[in-house]
Amino acid sequence: MANEASSSVVREEHVLEEDLLMYGSASGWVEARTSCDHLSSLSSDLSHIPTPDTTCNRCHHLVENWLCLCCKEVLCSRFVNQHMLEHYRERNHCLALSFSDLSVWCFCCDAYLDAQVIVELRSVYETAYRLKFGEAPPLRMSAGSENQVGDSSSGS
């Protein structure tokens, strides 16, 4: 009886871990991080990336694809065939950009990263935006300020 109980707990913990990887750590509003310890794994050339309409390299699915920011492979999301998640598990490439909404996810941090604030991510975000929409991204206003993110003017 005790073995069954401990076996059940182990199964529940495994299911919880799989759910976290599958659906993220929480639902609802997510505050993107403004720093990440894994940025050193970024590809050295993110100025040349595949277009947002690139299909998954494994299953050729057309939508919900992510760009690995470590090796530039395009793979489908955890809600399609989980090829980006498999890629992270196989190669430990933890940084990816969604071609759907241009968000950046760090699998190691289990968090979204603010690609407009983190300097190392800004250029790949801008490149992906230009490829997807055919124009430069709008500059975002910083919270509580009239200056835009990246704007060095003092306003005086």
PDB file of C-alpha atoms in Angstrom:
ATOM      1  CA  MET A   1       0.000   0.000   0.000  1.00  0.00           C
ATOM      2  CA  ALA A   2       2.831   2.442   0.884  1.00  0.00           C
ATOM      3  CA  ASN A   3       4.527   1.679  -2.454  1.00  0.00           C
ATOM      4  CA  GLU A   4       1.330   2.499  -4.328  1.00  0.00           C
ATOM      5  CA  ALA A   5       1.054   5.838  -2.510  1.00  0.00           C
ATOM      6  CA  SER A   6       4.668   6.848  -3.200  1.00  0.00           C
ATOM      7  CA  SER A   7       4.357   5.672  -6.799  1.00  0.00           C
ATOM      8  CA  SER A   8       1.243   7.834  -7.172  1.00  0.00           C
ATOM      9  CA  VAL A   9       3.084  10.885  -5.787  1.00  0.00           C
ATOM     10  CA  VAL A  10       5.980  10.326  -8.213  1.00  0.00           C
ATOM     11  CA  ARG A  11       3.527  10.086 -11.136  1.00  0.00           C
ATOM     12  CA  GLU A  12       1.759  13.276  -9.993  1.00  0.00           C
ATOM     13  CA  GLU A  13       5.084  15.152  -9.724  1.00  0.00           C
ATOM     14  CA  HIS A  14       6.060  13.956 -13.215  1.00  0.00           C
ATOM     15  CA  VAL A  15       2.693  15.072 -14.613  1.00  0.00           C
ATOM     16  CA  LEU A  16       3.066  18.471 -12.906  1.00  0.00           C
ATOM     17  CA  GLU A  17       6.567  18.905 -14.375  1.00  0.00           C
ATOM     18  CA  GLU A  18       5.299  17.970 -17.850  1.00  0.00           C
ATOM     19  CA  ASP A  19       2.375  20.396 -17.474  1.00  0.00           C
ATOM     20  CA  LEU A  20       4.776  23.206 -16.526  1.00  0.00           C
ATOM     21  CA  LEU A  21       6.904  22.531 -19.598  1.00  0.00           C
ATOM     22  CA  MET A  22       3.834  22.141 -21.774  1.00  0.00           C
ATOM     23  CA  TYR A  23       1.815  25.152 -20.610  1.00  0.00           C
ATOM     24  CA  GLY A  24       4.317  27.382 -18.791  1.00  0.00           C
ATOM     25  CA  SER A  25       4.483  28.044 -15.090  1.00  0.00           C
ATOM     26  CA  ALA A  26       1.335  30.118 -14.785  1.00  0.00           C
ATOM     27  CA  SER A  27      -1.628  31.427 -16.679  1.00  0.00           C
ATOM     28  CA  GLY A  28      -2.883  34.975 -16.925  1.00  0.00           C
ATOM     29  CA  TRP A  29      -0.778  38.141 -17.087  1.00  0.00           C
ATOM     30  CA  VAL A  30       2.936  37.497 -17.505  1.00  0.00           C
ATOM     31  CA  GLU A  31       5.587  40.094 -16.750  1.00  0.00           C
ATOM     32  CA  ALA A  32       8.505  39.628 -19.148  1.00  0.00           C
ATOM     33  CA  ARG A  33      11.940  39.576 -17.531  1.00  0.00           C
ATOM     34  CA  THR A  34      14.389  42.373 -18.288  1.00  0.00           C
ATOM     35  CA  SER A  35      17.457  40.196 -17.740  1.00  0.00           C
ATOM     36  CA  CYS A  36      18.532  36.601 -18.318  1.00  0.00           C
ATOM     37  CA  ASP A  37      21.672  34.650 -17.407  1.00  0.00           C
ATOM     38  CA  HIS A  38      21.518  32.631 -20.647  1.00  0.00           C
ATOM     39  CA  LEU A  39      22.101  35.377 -23.230  1.00  0.00           C
ATOM     40  CA  SER A  40      25.664  34.154 -23.820  1.00  0.00           C
ATOM     41  CA  SER A  41      24.160  31.225 -25.759  1.00  0.00           C
ATOM     42  CA  LEU A  42      22.724  33.536 -28.463  1.00  0.00           C
ATOM     43  CA  SER A  43      23.870  32.931 -32.039  1.00  0.00           C
ATOM     44  CA  SER A  44      26.610  35.338 -33.090  1.00  0.00           C
ATOM     45  CA  ASP A  45      24.666  36.268 -36.262  1.00  0.00           C
ATOM     46  CA  LEU A  46      21.041  37.126 -35.585  1.00  0.00           C
ATOM     47  CA  SER A  47      20.932  39.850 -38.241  1.00  0.00           C
ATOM     48  CA  HIS A  48      20.159  37.169 -40.847  1.00  0.00           C
ATOM     49  CA  ILE A  49      17.221  35.049 -39.743  1.00  0.00           C
ATOM     50  CA  PRO A  50      14.592  32.955 -41.544  1.00  0.00           C
ATOM     51  CA  THR A  51      11.334  34.706 -42.429  1.00  0.00           C
ATOM     52  CA  PRO A  52       8.351  34.373 -40.080  1.00  0.00           C
ATOM     53  CA  ASP A  53       6.513  32.215 -42.635  1.00  0.00           C
ATOM     54  CA  THR A  54       9.187  29.493 -42.438  1.00  0.00           C
ATOM     55  CA  THR A  55       7.733  26.077 -41.658  1.00  0.00           C
ATOM     56  CA  CYS A  56       8.891  23.772 -38.867  1.00  0.00           C
ATOM     57  CA  ASN A  57      12.103  22.041 -39.944  1.00  0.00           C
ATOM     58  CA  ARG A  58      10.809  18.674 -38.664  1.00  0.00           C
ATOM     59  CA  CYS A  59       7.068  18.463 -39.415  1.00  0.00           C
ATOM     60  CA  HIS A  60       6.670  21.383 -41.874  1.00  0.00           C
ATOM     61  CA  HIS A  61       3.769  22.834 -39.889  1.00  0.00           C
ATOM     62  CA  LEU A  62       2.965  26.359 -41.092  1.00  0.00           C
ATOM     63  CA  VAL A  63       1.993  28.211 -37.898  1.00  0.00           C
ATOM     64  CA  GLU A  64       3.029  28.559 -34.244  1.00  0.00           C
ATOM     65  CA  ASN A  65       6.708  28.265 -35.131  1.00  0.00           C
ATOM     66  CA  TRP A  66       9.661  29.448 -33.071  1.00  0.00           C
ATOM     67  CA  LEU A  67      13.165  30.491 -34.047  1.00  0.00           C
ATOM     68  CA  CYS A  68      15.942  29.025 -31.912  1.00  0.00           C
ATOM     69  CA  LEU A  69      18.108  32.021 -31.049  1.00  0.00           C
ATOM     70  CA  CYS A  70      21.103  29.762 -30.450  1.00  0.00           C
ATOM     71  CA  CYS A  71      21.288  27.960 -33.832  1.00  0.00           C
ATOM     72  CA  LYS A  72      18.506  29.643 -35.909  1.00  0.00           C
ATOM     73  CA  GLU A  73      16.553  26.419 -36.472  1.00  0.00           C
ATOM     74  CA  VAL A  74      12.780  26.933 -36.910  1.00  0.00           C
ATOM     75  CA  LEU A  75      10.595  24.503 -34.981  1.00  0.00           C
ATOM     76  CA  CYS A  76       6.935  24.283 -33.983  1.00  0.00           C
ATOM     77  CA  SER A  77       5.490  25.204 -30.621  1.00  0.00           C
ATOM     78  CA  ARG A  78       4.501  23.063 -27.667  1.00  0.00           C
ATOM     79  CA  PHE A  79       0.896  23.435 -28.844  1.00  0.00           C
ATOM     80  CA  VAL A  80       1.584  21.837 -32.238  1.00  0.00           C
ATOM     81  CA  ASN A  81       4.121  18.977 -32.203  1.00  0.00           C
ATOM     82  CA  GLN A  82       6.468  20.304 -29.490  1.00  0.00           C
ATOM     83  CA  HIS A  83       9.550  20.282 -31.729  1.00  0.00           C
ATOM     84  CA  MET A  84      11.050  23.429 -30.128  1.00  0.00           C
ATOM     85  CA  LEU A  85      10.571  21.898 -26.688  1.00  0.00           C
ATOM     86  CA  GLU A  86      12.264  18.687 -27.909  1.00  0.00           C
ATOM     87  CA  HIS A  87      15.092  20.793 -29.374  1.00  0.00           C
ATOM     88  CA  TYR A  88      15.633  22.467 -26.005  1.00  0.00           C
ATOM     89  CA  ARG A  89      15.699  19.080 -24.261  1.00  0.00           C
ATOM     90  CA  GLU A  90      18.048  17.542 -26.859  1.00  0.00           C
ATOM     91  CA  ARG A  91      20.488  20.438 -27.408  1.00  0.00           C
ATOM     92  CA  ASN A  92      19.897  22.659 -24.363  1.00  0.00           C
ATOM     93  CA  HIS A  93      19.243  25.643 -26.640  1.00  0.00           C
ATOM     94  CA  CYS A  94      17.081  27.624 -24.272  1.00  0.00           C
ATOM     95  CA  LEU A  95      16.309  30.894 -26.095  1.00  0.00           C
ATOM     96  CA  ALA A  96      13.590  31.099 -28.738  1.00  0.00           C
ATOM     97  CA  LEU A  97      11.582  33.781 -30.537  1.00  0.00           C
ATOM     98  CA  SER A  98       7.949  33.131 -31.453  1.00  0.00           C
ATOM     99  CA  PHE A  99       7.111  34.011 -35.031  1.00  0.00           C
ATOM    100  CA  SER A 100       3.447  34.281 -33.946  1.00  0.00           C
ATOM    101  CA  ASP A 101       3.772  37.206 -31.533  1.00  0.00           C
ATOM    102  CA  LEU A 102       7.548  37.921 -31.582  1.00  0.00           C
ATOM    103  CA  SER A 103       7.873  37.100 -27.887  1.00  0.00           C
ATOM    104  CA  VAL A 104      11.135  35.621 -26.611  1.00  0.00           C
ATOM    105  CA  TRP A 105      11.112  32.668 -24.213  1.00  0.00           C
ATOM    106  CA  CYS A 106      13.936  31.271 -22.089  1.00  0.00           C
ATOM    107  CA  PHE A 107      13.324  27.604 -21.294  1.00  0.00           C
ATOM    108  CA  CYS A 108      15.954  27.645 -18.521  1.00  0.00           C
ATOM    109  CA  CYS A 109      14.409  30.663 -16.781  1.00  0.00           C
ATOM    110  CA  ASP A 110      10.881  29.413 -17.616  1.00  0.00           C
ATOM    111  CA  ALA A 111      10.047  32.993 -18.514  1.00  0.00           C
ATOM    112  CA  TYR A 112       9.375  35.444 -21.294  1.00  0.00           C
ATOM    113  CA  LEU A 113      12.115  38.009 -21.903  1.00  0.00           C
ATOM    114  CA  ASP A 114      11.510  41.633 -22.839  1.00  0.00           C
ATOM    115  CA  ALA A 115      13.212  41.775 -26.231  1.00  0.00           C
ATOM    116  CA  GLN A 116      12.702  45.514 -26.528  1.00  0.00           C
ATOM    117  CA  VAL A 117      14.503  46.217 -23.255  1.00  0.00           C
ATOM    118  CA  ILE A 118      17.269  43.580 -23.283  1.00  0.00           C
ATOM    119  CA  VAL A 119      19.924  45.059 -25.558  1.00  0.00           C
ATOM    120  CA  GLU A 120      21.204  41.678 -26.798  1.00  0.00           C
ATOM    121  CA  LEU A 121      17.697  40.764 -28.042  1.00  0.00           C
ATOM    122  CA  ARG A 122      16.585  44.099 -29.459  1.00  0.00           C
ATOM    123  CA  SER A 123      18.135  43.716 -32.937  1.00  0.00           C
ATOM    124  CA  VAL A 124      16.708  40.223 -33.578  1.00  0.00           C
ATOM    125  CA  TYR A 125      13.300  41.434 -32.387  1.00  0.00           C
ATOM    126  CA  GLU A 126      13.511  44.412 -34.764  1.00  0.00           C
ATOM    127  CA  THR A 127      14.650  42.184 -37.659  1.00  0.00           C
ATOM    128  CA  ALA A 128      11.800  39.718 -37.061  1.00  0.00           C
ATOM    129  CA  TYR A 129       9.314  42.601 -36.819  1.00  0.00           C
ATOM    130  CA  ARG A 130      10.513  44.068 -40.131  1.00  0.00           C
ATOM    131  CA  LEU A 131      10.294  40.648 -41.814  1.00  0.00           C
ATOM    132  CA  LYS A 132       6.799  40.022 -40.444  1.00  0.00           C
ATOM    133  CA  PHE A 133       5.218  43.467 -40.907  1.00  0.00           C
ATOM    134  CA  GLY A 134       7.395  45.180 -43.531  1.00  0.00           C
ATOM    135  CA  GLU A 135       8.169  48.168 -41.322  1.00  0.00           C
ATOM    136  CA  ALA A 136      10.174  49.131 -38.259  1.00  0.00           C
ATOM    137  CA  PRO A 137       8.587  48.343 -34.904  1.00  0.00           C
ATOM    138  CA  PRO A 138       6.995  51.234 -33.032  1.00  0.00           C
ATOM    139  CA  LEU A 139       9.052  52.510 -30.131  1.00  0.00           C
ATOM    140  CA  ARG A 140       7.519  51.556 -26.819  1.00  0.00           C
ATOM    141  CA  MET A 141       6.926  54.118 -24.105  1.00  0.00           C
ATOM    142  CA  SER A 142       8.630  53.286 -20.818  1.00  0.00           C
ATOM    143  CA  ALA A 143       6.365  53.066 -17.770  1.00  0.00           C
ATOM    144  CA  GLY A 144       5.888  56.341 -15.908  1.00  0.00           C
ATOM    145  CA  SER A 145       7.876  58.340 -18.427  1.00  0.00           C
ATOM    146  CA  GLU A 146       7.278  60.301 -21.577  1.00  0.00           C
ATOM    147  CA  ASN A 147      10.565  59.081 -23.031  1.00  0.00           C
ATOM    148  CA  GLN A 148      10.540  56.052 -25.283  1.00  0.00           C
ATOM    149  CA  VAL A 149      12.570  52.930 -24.509  1.00  0.00           C
ATOM    150  CA  GLY A 150      16.043  53.577 -25.812  1.00  0.00           C
ATOM    151  CA  ASP A 151      15.489  57.331 -25.990  1.00  0.00           C
ATOM    152  CA  SER A 152      18.444  59.091 -24.399  1.00  0.00           C
ATOM    153  CA  SER A 153      16.917  62.570 -24.444  1.00  0.00           C
ATOM    154  CA  SER A 154      16.404  64.150 -21.066  1.00  0.00           C
ATOM    155  CA  GLY A 155      13.288  66.084 -22.069  1.00  0.00           C
ATOM    156  CA  SER A 156      14.766  69.452 -21.025  1.00  0.00           C
TER     157      SER A 156
END
